[in-house]
Amino acid sequence: MTRLLIMGPPGAGKGTQAQLVAEHFGIPAISTGDIFRANVSNGTSLGVEAKRYMDAGEYVPDEITNNMLRDRLSEPDAADGFLLDGYPRTLSQVDFLDSVLAEQGAELDYVVELVVDENEIVSRLLKRAAEEGRTDDSEEVVRNRMRVYNEQTAPLTALYAERGLLVRVDGMGRVEEVAARVENAIVTASRSA
């Protein structure tokens, strides 16, 4: 069983790495975006509620996000492990995830943090913005997103480091190289545990 969480700043390649690493370990990659889309498209009561906030351009409250996550982690494909991408983002979400896993008699195995140079991230995001025609993603906006990410995430990475779960991985390089580093870091950490 492998229960993982992947963290990293916007543009670090979390989504791509989540898919590759989850495939390697034979577990589902679960992103909050996918959970939202599935609930909305399936018209679940949580999806209907979340859609009201999303349509208004508002932040979906933790209570709704948390309940969607609880439902997703109770699905059969997540029984033998999972890789979470985009959750938790706050200390209260960490507490909620801890309680959901405790109810299942489980706990996280590792938290992978992709470490990428800020200038590289800015370059990646500006390139992506240009390719996708996102005129609102200026360098100033991207650097602000980085600042917000660092402020919000630092307490989480510190907490997971205290728990001995944090595995930092160099996120620079080709996709396959980074995936191999992540997989090796997890295997190495599990051997020394």
Short mmCIF file of C-alpha atoms in Angstrom, two decimals:
data_model
loop_
_atom_site.label_atom_id
_atom_site.label_comp_id
_atom_site.label_asym_id
_atom_site.label_seq_id
_atom_site.Cartn_x
_atom_site.Cartn_y
_atom_site.Cartn_z
CA MET A 1 0.00 0.00 0.00
CA THR A 2 1.27 3.42 -0.92
CA ARG A 3 -0.41 6.64 0.22
CA LEU A 4 1.33 9.68 -1.18
CA LEU A 5 0.89 13.39 -1.41
CA ILE A 6 2.69 15.51 -4.02
CA MET A 7 3.39 19.19 -3.44
CA GLY A 8 5.17 21.87 -5.38
CA PRO A 9 4.66 25.38 -6.67
CA PRO A 10 2.50 26.15 -9.71
CA GLY A 11 4.45 25.11 -12.80
CA ALA A 12 6.57 22.51 -10.98
CA GLY A 13 4.99 19.69 -12.98
CA LYS A 14 2.93 18.15 -10.17
CA GLY A 15 0.10 16.98 -12.41
CA THR A 16 2.44 15.29 -14.87
CA GLN A 17 4.52 13.70 -12.12
CA ALA A 18 1.42 12.62 -10.19
CA GLN A 19 0.19 10.62 -13.21
CA LEU A 20 3.59 8.97 -13.85
CA VAL A 21 4.34 8.16 -10.21
CA ALA A 22 0.82 6.86 -9.52
CA GLU A 23 1.07 4.64 -12.60
CA HIS A 24 4.46 3.33 -11.41
CA PHE A 25 3.03 2.35 -8.00
CA GLY A 26 -0.31 1.13 -9.41
CA ILE A 27 -2.42 3.63 -7.47
CA PRO A 28 -4.87 6.32 -8.59
CA ALA A 29 -3.70 9.92 -8.96
CA ILE A 30 -6.36 12.05 -7.28
CA SER A 31 -6.41 15.78 -7.94
CA THR A 32 -8.85 18.24 -6.41
CA GLY A 33 -9.63 19.52 -9.91
CA ASP A 34 -10.64 16.02 -11.02
CA ILE A 35 -12.77 15.57 -7.89
CA PHE A 36 -14.56 18.88 -8.53
CA ARG A 37 -15.15 18.08 -12.21
CA ALA A 38 -16.45 14.57 -11.45
CA ASN A 39 -18.88 15.79 -8.79
CA VAL A 40 -20.14 18.65 -10.97
CA SER A 41 -20.55 16.52 -14.12
CA ASN A 42 -22.25 13.71 -12.16
CA GLY A 43 -24.61 16.21 -10.52
CA THR A 44 -23.88 15.01 -6.98
CA SER A 45 -25.29 17.12 -4.16
CA LEU A 46 -21.74 18.26 -3.35
CA GLY A 47 -21.12 19.01 -7.03
CA VAL A 48 -24.28 21.13 -7.28
CA GLU A 49 -23.22 23.05 -4.17
CA ALA A 50 -19.63 23.51 -5.41
CA LYS A 51 -20.84 24.65 -8.85
CA ARG A 52 -22.73 27.55 -7.24
CA TYR A 53 -19.44 28.87 -5.81
CA MET A 54 -17.42 28.10 -8.95
CA ASP A 55 -19.94 29.81 -11.23
CA ALA A 56 -19.76 32.89 -9.03
CA GLY A 57 -15.95 32.82 -9.23
CA GLU A 58 -15.71 32.17 -5.50
CA TYR A 59 -13.52 29.83 -3.49
CA VAL A 60 -15.23 26.50 -2.79
CA PRO A 61 -15.44 26.23 1.03
CA ASP A 62 -13.26 23.65 2.80
CA GLU A 63 -16.32 21.79 4.05
CA ILE A 64 -17.41 20.95 0.49
CA THR A 65 -13.87 20.15 -0.70
CA ASN A 66 -13.25 18.00 2.38
CA ASN A 67 -16.45 16.01 1.91
CA MET A 68 -15.67 15.43 -1.77
CA LEU A 69 -12.22 14.19 -0.77
CA ARG A 70 -13.66 11.87 1.91
CA ASP A 71 -16.03 10.38 -0.68
CA ARG A 72 -13.22 9.93 -3.22
CA LEU A 73 -10.88 8.22 -0.75
CA SER A 74 -13.65 5.76 0.18
CA GLU A 75 -13.89 4.49 -3.42
CA PRO A 76 -12.55 0.94 -4.00
CA ASP A 77 -9.64 1.98 -6.25
CA ALA A 78 -8.14 4.05 -3.40
CA ALA A 79 -8.29 1.22 -0.85
CA ASP A 80 -4.73 0.07 -1.61
CA GLY A 81 -3.24 3.54 -1.91
CA PHE A 82 -3.43 6.83 -3.78
CA LEU A 83 -1.45 9.90 -4.74
CA LEU A 84 -3.07 13.22 -3.80
CA ASP A 85 -2.34 16.29 -5.92
CA GLY A 86 -3.60 19.70 -4.78
CA TYR A 87 -4.81 18.67 -1.35
CA PRO A 88 -4.22 19.55 1.44
CA ARG A 89 -3.45 23.25 0.98
CA THR A 90 -4.04 24.43 4.55
CA LEU A 91 -3.30 23.14 8.05
CA SER A 92 -7.03 22.60 8.67
CA GLN A 93 -7.14 20.40 5.54
CA VAL A 94 -4.14 18.46 6.92
CA ASP A 95 -6.16 17.83 10.09
CA PHE A 96 -9.17 16.71 8.05
CA LEU A 97 -7.06 14.36 5.91
CA ASP A 98 -5.51 12.91 9.08
CA SER A 99 -8.99 12.22 10.48
CA VAL A 100 -10.25 10.59 7.25
CA LEU A 101 -7.20 8.33 7.11
CA ALA A 102 -7.53 7.50 10.82
CA GLU A 103 -11.15 6.43 10.18
CA GLN A 104 -9.77 4.05 7.53
CA GLY A 105 -7.02 2.83 9.86
CA ALA A 106 -4.43 4.32 7.52
CA GLU A 107 -1.92 7.15 7.30
CA LEU A 108 0.20 8.89 4.69
CA ASP A 109 3.42 7.15 3.76
CA TYR A 110 5.26 10.06 2.14
CA VAL A 111 4.85 13.65 1.06
CA VAL A 112 6.87 14.42 -2.06
CA GLU A 113 7.84 18.05 -2.56
CA LEU A 114 9.06 18.98 -6.03
CA VAL A 115 11.76 21.61 -5.65
CA VAL A 116 12.15 23.86 -8.69
CA ASP A 117 14.10 27.10 -9.11
CA GLU A 118 11.73 30.09 -9.01
CA ASN A 119 13.12 31.62 -12.21
CA GLU A 120 12.61 28.30 -14.00
CA ILE A 121 8.99 28.20 -12.80
CA VAL A 122 8.39 31.77 -13.96
CA SER A 123 9.86 30.87 -17.35
CA ARG A 124 7.71 27.70 -17.62
CA LEU A 125 4.50 29.50 -16.67
CA LEU A 126 5.11 32.45 -18.98
CA LYS A 127 5.80 30.01 -21.84
CA ARG A 128 2.61 28.06 -21.04
CA ALA A 129 0.63 31.31 -20.80
CA ALA A 130 1.89 32.38 -24.24
CA GLU A 131 1.09 28.96 -25.76
CA GLU A 132 -2.41 28.95 -24.25
CA GLY A 133 -3.08 32.64 -24.92
CA ARG A 134 -3.37 33.56 -21.23
CA THR A 135 -2.73 37.28 -21.31
CA ASP A 136 -3.44 37.65 -17.57
CA ASP A 137 -0.40 35.51 -16.58
CA SER A 138 2.27 38.22 -16.48
CA GLU A 139 5.59 37.77 -14.70
CA GLU A 140 4.28 39.87 -11.81
CA VAL A 141 1.18 37.65 -11.46
CA VAL A 142 3.26 34.47 -11.63
CA ARG A 143 5.73 35.72 -9.00
CA ASN A 144 2.80 36.68 -6.75
CA ARG A 145 1.36 33.16 -7.12
CA MET A 146 4.77 31.81 -6.09
CA ARG A 147 4.84 34.08 -3.03
CA VAL A 148 1.33 33.00 -2.00
CA TYR A 149 2.21 29.34 -2.54
CA ASN A 150 5.36 29.66 -0.42
CA GLU A 151 3.49 31.43 2.39
CA GLN A 152 0.66 28.90 2.44
CA THR A 153 2.74 25.79 1.90
CA ALA A 154 5.69 26.42 4.19
CA PRO A 155 3.70 25.45 7.32
CA LEU A 156 2.56 22.22 5.65
CA THR A 157 6.01 21.15 4.48
CA ALA A 158 7.39 22.00 7.94
CA LEU A 159 4.71 19.86 9.59
CA TYR A 160 5.30 16.90 7.27
CA ALA A 161 9.07 17.25 7.76
CA GLU A 162 8.53 17.09 11.56
CA ARG A 163 6.54 13.90 11.05
CA GLY A 164 9.39 12.42 9.00
CA LEU A 165 7.20 12.11 5.89
CA LEU A 166 8.67 14.83 3.66
CA VAL A 167 10.80 13.73 0.72
CA ARG A 168 12.25 16.64 -1.28
CA VAL A 169 12.99 15.89 -4.92
CA ASP A 170 14.75 18.03 -7.53
CA GLY A 171 12.00 18.91 -10.02
CA MET A 172 14.38 20.29 -12.66
CA GLY A 173 15.07 18.35 -15.85
CA ARG A 174 13.18 16.16 -18.28
CA VAL A 175 9.85 14.70 -17.17
CA GLU A 176 11.19 11.12 -17.16
CA GLU A 177 14.27 12.10 -15.11
CA VAL A 178 12.13 13.79 -12.46
CA ALA A 179 9.72 10.82 -12.33
CA ALA A 180 12.66 8.43 -11.83
CA ARG A 181 14.00 10.68 -9.02
CA VAL A 182 10.60 10.70 -7.29
CA GLU A 183 10.21 6.92 -7.56
CA ASN A 184 13.77 6.32 -6.31
CA ALA A 185 13.31 8.75 -3.40
CA ILE A 186 10.16 6.94 -2.28
CA VAL A 187 11.78 3.49 -2.57
CA THR A 188 14.89 4.70 -0.72
CA ALA A 189 12.79 6.32 2.03
CA SER A 190 10.71 3.14 2.46
CA ARG A 191 13.85 1.00 2.76
CA SER A 192 15.26 3.22 5.51
CA ALA A 193 11.95 3.44 7.41
#
